[in-house]
XYZ file of C-alpha atoms in Angstrom:
217
model
C -6.936 -23.996 -1.947
C -4.776 -23.398 2.025
C -2.411 -20.519 0.430
C -2.476 -18.120 -2.253
C 1.310 -17.226 -3.627
C 0.515 -13.175 -4.490
C 4.239 -13.108 -6.744
C 2.367 -15.312 -9.260
C -0.775 -14.327 -9.471
C -1.627 -11.440 -11.552
C -5.328 -11.029 -12.690
C -8.309 -11.810 -10.813
C -11.807 -11.783 -11.879
C -14.636 -10.121 -10.314
C -16.293 -13.575 -9.291
C -14.396 -15.409 -7.217
C -14.969 -16.873 -3.947
C -13.046 -15.287 -1.560
C -14.068 -17.038 1.785
C -12.911 -20.442 0.178
C -9.287 -18.987 -0.250
C -7.652 -20.024 3.052
C -5.012 -18.697 4.793
C -2.890 -15.693 2.451
C 0.840 -16.486 2.190
C 2.388 -13.567 0.699
C 5.795 -14.307 -0.882
C 6.425 -10.859 -3.307
C 7.116 -7.193 -1.772
C 4.799 -5.596 -3.524
C 2.341 -7.579 -5.505
C 1.373 -6.419 -9.117
C -2.144 -7.318 -10.391
C -4.600 -6.147 -13.111
C -8.220 -6.079 -11.422
C -11.991 -6.508 -13.138
C -14.286 -5.145 -10.873
C -14.326 -3.925 -7.138
C -14.934 -7.227 -5.593
C -11.271 -7.999 -4.336
C -11.470 -4.444 -2.955
C -15.001 -5.343 -1.114
C -13.236 -8.974 0.454
C -10.092 -6.595 1.896
C -12.604 -4.350 3.802
C -13.881 -7.421 5.626
C -10.355 -8.598 6.225
C -8.585 -5.498 6.733
C -5.616 -6.971 8.526
C -4.506 -8.532 4.779
C -3.442 -4.890 4.273
C -0.985 -5.000 6.618
C 0.484 -8.925 5.963
C 0.357 -9.537 2.099
C -0.158 -5.799 1.076
C 1.458 -3.101 2.761
C 3.033 -2.218 -0.982
C 1.278 -2.935 -4.130
C 0.799 -1.801 -6.967
C -3.380 -2.386 -8.080
C -4.807 -1.421 -11.744
C -8.555 -1.745 -11.359
C -10.695 -1.537 -14.779
C -14.468 -1.001 -14.754
C -16.411 -4.205 -16.203
C -17.864 -2.022 -19.142
C -14.042 -0.765 -19.868
C -12.731 -4.372 -20.050
C -12.903 -4.905 -23.662
C -11.880 -1.772 -24.965
C -9.203 -1.329 -22.540
C -7.867 -4.767 -22.606
C -5.072 -3.776 -24.731
C -3.770 -0.990 -23.159
C -4.737 -2.306 -19.908
C -3.209 -5.587 -19.153
C 0.373 -4.949 -20.074
C 0.730 -3.253 -16.733
C 1.398 -7.109 -15.593
C 4.497 -7.480 -17.747
C 7.400 -6.225 -15.688
C 9.367 -5.332 -18.358
C 6.048 -3.212 -19.828
C 5.280 -1.765 -16.458
C 8.500 -0.393 -16.000
C 9.011 1.757 -18.820
C 5.324 2.555 -18.305
C 6.340 3.854 -15.102
C 8.927 5.469 -16.368
C 6.897 7.821 -19.228
C 4.992 8.910 -16.208
C 8.407 9.844 -13.659
C 7.177 7.424 -11.418
C 9.608 7.789 -8.558
C 11.458 3.902 -8.568
C 10.828 3.449 -5.163
C 7.279 3.206 -5.178
C 5.466 1.583 -2.459
C 1.754 2.006 -2.587
C 0.714 2.635 -6.637
C -3.127 2.478 -7.570
C -4.680 2.952 -11.265
C -8.173 3.366 -11.659
C -10.013 3.200 -15.041
C -13.049 3.637 -17.051
C -15.200 3.905 -13.984
C -18.587 5.965 -13.615
C -18.578 6.650 -9.945
C -16.815 6.590 -6.997
C -17.662 3.406 -5.201
C -16.101 0.222 -4.264
C -12.039 1.058 -3.998
C -12.253 3.462 -1.196
C -9.624 1.667 1.504
C -7.176 0.863 -1.484
C -7.263 4.937 -2.454
C -6.968 6.160 1.344
C -3.708 3.903 1.215
C -2.236 4.629 -1.850
C 0.571 6.953 -2.394
C 0.459 7.279 -6.148
C -3.046 7.511 -7.991
C -3.468 7.251 -11.922
C -7.140 8.338 -12.509
C -7.903 7.214 -16.790
C -11.269 7.453 -18.118
C -13.291 8.017 -15.182
C -16.263 10.035 -15.221
C -16.852 10.576 -11.750
C -13.866 12.821 -11.380
C -14.898 16.609 -11.717
C -12.097 17.569 -9.168
C -10.096 16.091 -7.050
C -12.513 17.014 -4.512
C -14.499 14.376 -5.492
C -11.862 11.753 -3.729
C -11.591 14.011 -1.161
C -15.328 13.842 -0.476
C -15.047 10.006 -1.001
C -12.518 9.298 1.383
C -14.246 11.969 3.797
C -17.269 9.782 4.098
C -15.523 7.033 5.406
C -14.769 8.790 8.534
C -11.041 7.191 8.934
C -8.907 9.938 7.065
C -7.741 11.763 4.081
C -6.168 11.186 0.791
C -2.992 13.736 2.170
C -0.538 10.913 1.846
C -0.897 11.123 -2.078
C 2.703 12.010 -3.297
C 1.565 11.644 -7.502
C -1.603 11.846 -8.870
C -2.142 11.461 -12.757
C -5.253 12.245 -14.983
C -6.329 11.185 -17.928
C -8.980 11.558 -20.073
C -10.971 12.684 -17.816
C -13.716 14.318 -19.508
C -15.583 16.304 -16.895
C -13.410 17.248 -14.947
C -13.255 21.954 -15.440
C -10.609 22.022 -12.477
C -8.157 19.788 -10.812
C -8.133 21.633 -7.404
C -10.753 23.480 -5.571
C -10.277 24.821 -1.864
C -11.710 21.562 0.043
C -9.185 19.586 -2.106
C -6.379 21.462 -1.533
C -6.431 21.483 2.399
C -6.528 17.703 1.955
C -3.725 17.128 -0.760
C -1.892 19.874 -1.043
C 0.962 19.190 1.922
C 2.657 16.087 0.099
C 1.811 16.082 -3.493
C 5.329 16.055 -5.567
C 3.821 14.758 -8.275
C 0.787 16.420 -10.815
C 0.036 15.176 -14.098
C -2.999 15.996 -16.759
C -3.339 14.898 -19.764
C -6.314 14.835 -22.123
C -8.683 16.521 -20.138
C -10.488 18.402 -23.154
C -13.390 21.057 -20.642
C -10.133 21.744 -18.036
C -10.319 25.316 -17.112
C -7.803 25.693 -14.451
C -5.709 23.756 -12.049
C -6.837 25.732 -9.114
C -10.014 27.912 -8.617
C -8.245 28.577 -5.127
C -5.436 29.985 -3.351
C -3.240 27.101 -3.927
C -0.090 26.028 -2.027
C 1.637 23.166 -3.212
C 5.022 23.810 -1.303
C 6.180 20.240 -2.213
C 5.478 20.047 -6.053
C 8.499 18.622 -7.978
C 6.899 18.004 -10.829
C 3.949 19.092 -13.316
C 3.078 17.908 -16.665
C -0.310 19.657 -18.312
C -0.632 18.173 -21.979
C -3.813 18.461 -24.143
C -5.654 20.368 -22.094
C -7.158 22.947 -24.967
C -9.605 25.147 -22.786
C -7.035 25.678 -20.152
C -7.001 29.295 -18.762
C -5.604 29.427 -15.416
C -2.331 27.393 -14.176
C -1.877 29.468 -10.577
């Protein structure tokens, strides 16, 4: 295969020989793909120039292998443009959202750091590694390339280990640009912030099914 038309490619398996894919050609402004595992992001790490040529904007939904079977019915509909539009509307996602990353069902923070660093809108669903947003901040800081201050919107759903969303470290890295915060079905969440939170740009806050919540601000 000499070229790939990312506008027609919707689903990518984990096992694919990227070194034989040849020169990439992107014909779509904002490729939208569902990914199984993180192998694709590992390939982009070794070919960072593709972020600027093919993925200046993107919509990636990446699902862990162990969740692929159980999440498939919910997960793969993200690719269909009609269903995807409805889904994004329910999240109050801006119509012009250039860089969207959805991470589903991971137990550890590994493999998608580059995409996380670049994404402006991040959705975290059923991930056990997220105990607070400082876990994302720590993972990105370990790369020594920047932080997650570009994040304008964050959606948290079914994160069963999360007790607080922000702590002091996460606040410093995320509070400047964050406009939308959505928290849903967080069974042990006790607080949105346990520090002196300053969200000067926050426009939308959605809290749903958080039965242990004691403190918002």
